[in-house]
Every structure is written in structure tokens, then in C-alpha cells.
């Protein structure tokens, strides 16, 4: 009886262990739509030049931004308003702007997309302005959308008696649904005898191999084939409807991606330092002391002897002092992320100092990670 209970207990523990293993594996799996995208399914950038009118005296100064006056003259001429040659229009309520938009894949004529409007002159604010009809062109020079509408500016400014206060940026704004698609951007999807491409967002041979195995297991025959570490070819159906069904099934397949490459990212502008979980640190000794140079200027007055007829001269003398903080060698080492963080924190360095230390550790071979500076 006891043996039966022990057997049942061991069986139950084994089942729990297997369940936990499967649940942890499932938790680590990601859908293919999150780590890859189909070739050709992409956004397209559009750009155009336009005019924003209706500003409260905060537009371009036409003497410093002559293109605004020229654009206004051309637009009025097209609308049937003749401007006498040589007329100097002192415009204060108009600003020349660049309009940008991103068109999603498969966008059709009549659909609307958001646009971003940015001043290119010396306008102080675009608040309250209206963007006039602006054609948006692609890289091929064709017009794909038309933009127009009222701008939304989140910034605020106030001026009084020579003093001013500004909150947030006011020379750029956004129009929600401000552009209407006029021409569709064709996508060549699966027209080459039904062959599709699946591109990994981060190329990795292990992830590509696992994705191919999971796709082929899902369909029961060889559908996918890895071309390289970032591209997988798929033999899809020839008809459009079946192709969409096929792609929907592909993008929902879950794959366990390979562990990320060890990487340390340094932002030299903000002083940010980011390490991912794969970073390792071999044993090394580090000593880092700050070097400070202080230059002090003090005035020196030189007076001539009495009755010599000379003039009193004031000069400056600079005192230079160089100080270097004392620093002793400290051993740093870590085989896990928390150990690496603790070892670096023990140095007591500022973010700027930490950047220099990480660069030195990478050069010495002690830092087992790719160092990226952005």
C-alpha cells in the first residue's frame, strides 16, 4: 500500500514538473508576427511642402524666409488673385512647413492617415494654424496623398514686456487623419508563383532554424526553408484568399527565439547605460580616478613709480590647479547580470565614468558583450 502511495506521489510530482517545464517553455515562446514580418509588408514615407495660415502674428518673417512669400504668391495666382510684381507682402500669419506621413501597407484610396507638420522658417509658433491642401509625394515623385486640416499644438507660450515663457515645442504639430490616400501603393505579395518571404526582425541562425522546424511541423510537410539567418522562404498558395489564410496561420505560430546577443548600449547624450541579461564580465582589476583641472583668474594692478608719468594698468593672472582623485584597484567579475551590476556599482563611478570603464573593459576582453554607442 505504501509503495502504491509513493508511486502515485512520484507520478504526481513528475506530472507537475513536466507541466511547469511546458508552461515555462510556452511562456518563453513568441508569435512569429512579433519577431518577423512578411517581405513587402511595410510602411511607406511621404513628404510634401505646404503653407500654414491663420497664425496670430507668429508666422515667418518674409524678409528672412522669402520662400514663404513666394509660395503665397504662387498659390494666390493659382486661385485667380493677381499680385503686382515687386509687391513686398509683410506676412505675419503664414508659415512654410514640411509635411510628413507614413502610409501603412495595403492602404487604399479614401483612407486617412495622420500627418506631422514642421516649420522650416522662423515662425515662433504654429498654434491655431490651418494647413492648406498639400500634395504628399513618395520617393518616386508621384503624389499618393493630400493633406489639409487644423493643427494640434501641445506647447504653450506667453510674452509680456520683454519676458517670455515657453512650454514644450511649438514649431511642430500633428493633424489626426489629416491626409487622404489618393493612390494605392501596390504590394507584390506572393505573385512569384506563390513564394513568400518571412524576414526576422533580428537575424539569428538559431531562431531561423527553430522557426522553419515549427512551421513545417505545423503544416505536416516542408513549407518553409531558411535562406540565411534572417530570411525564410515559404511556399504559399497561388490564390489571394488562400494566401491570406496561409499567412494568418503562419504569423500565429509560436517559436522559442534564441537568447539575445550580449549587448551594452551607451547613450553619450543622456548618459544612459543599458545592459541586457546575457552580459558577462570576466575577472579584471579596475582603478578609475577623476582628473579635475581648475583655472582661477585674478586681477593684478600694476602702478608706476610716483612722478614717472606712467599709467596704472590692470592685468589678469591665471592660477592653474590640477587634482586627481585617489583610486585603488578593484576586482570586478560577474557571470550573471546582477553580479555584473553589483561589480560595476562597487566602483562608485558616475554614468560618464562608467562609460569609460565599460569601453576599457571591452578593449581588454573582460567584457563579454557587444558595445554599442548611440
Short mmCIF file of C-alpha atoms in Angstrom, two decimals, residues 56 58 124-125 127 155-168 170:
data_model
loop_
_atom_site.label_atom_id
_atom_site.label_comp_id
_atom_site.label_asym_id
_atom_site.label_seq_id
_atom_site.Cartn_x
_atom_site.Cartn_y
_atom_site.Cartn_z
CA UNK A 56 -1.77 85.02 -34.66
CA UNK A 58 3.64 84.21 -35.10
CA UNK A 124 7.60 81.35 -33.50
CA UNK A 125 4.51 79.17 -33.17
CA UNK A 127 -0.66 77.26 -32.71
CA UNK A 155 3.03 73.69 -26.42
CA UNK A 156 2.14 76.99 -24.74
CA UNK A 157 3.95 80.33 -24.86
CA UNK A 158 3.36 83.73 -23.26
CA UNK A 159 5.07 87.10 -23.69
CA UNK A 160 4.79 90.38 -21.80
CA UNK A 161 7.09 93.40 -21.52
CA UNK A 162 10.11 91.64 -22.98
CA UNK A 163 9.70 88.49 -20.88
CA UNK A 164 8.57 85.18 -22.31
CA UNK A 165 7.77 81.68 -21.12
CA UNK A 166 7.59 78.60 -23.36
CA UNK A 167 6.36 75.10 -22.51
CA UNK A 168 7.05 72.28 -25.00
CA UNK A 170 5.53 74.93 -30.74
#
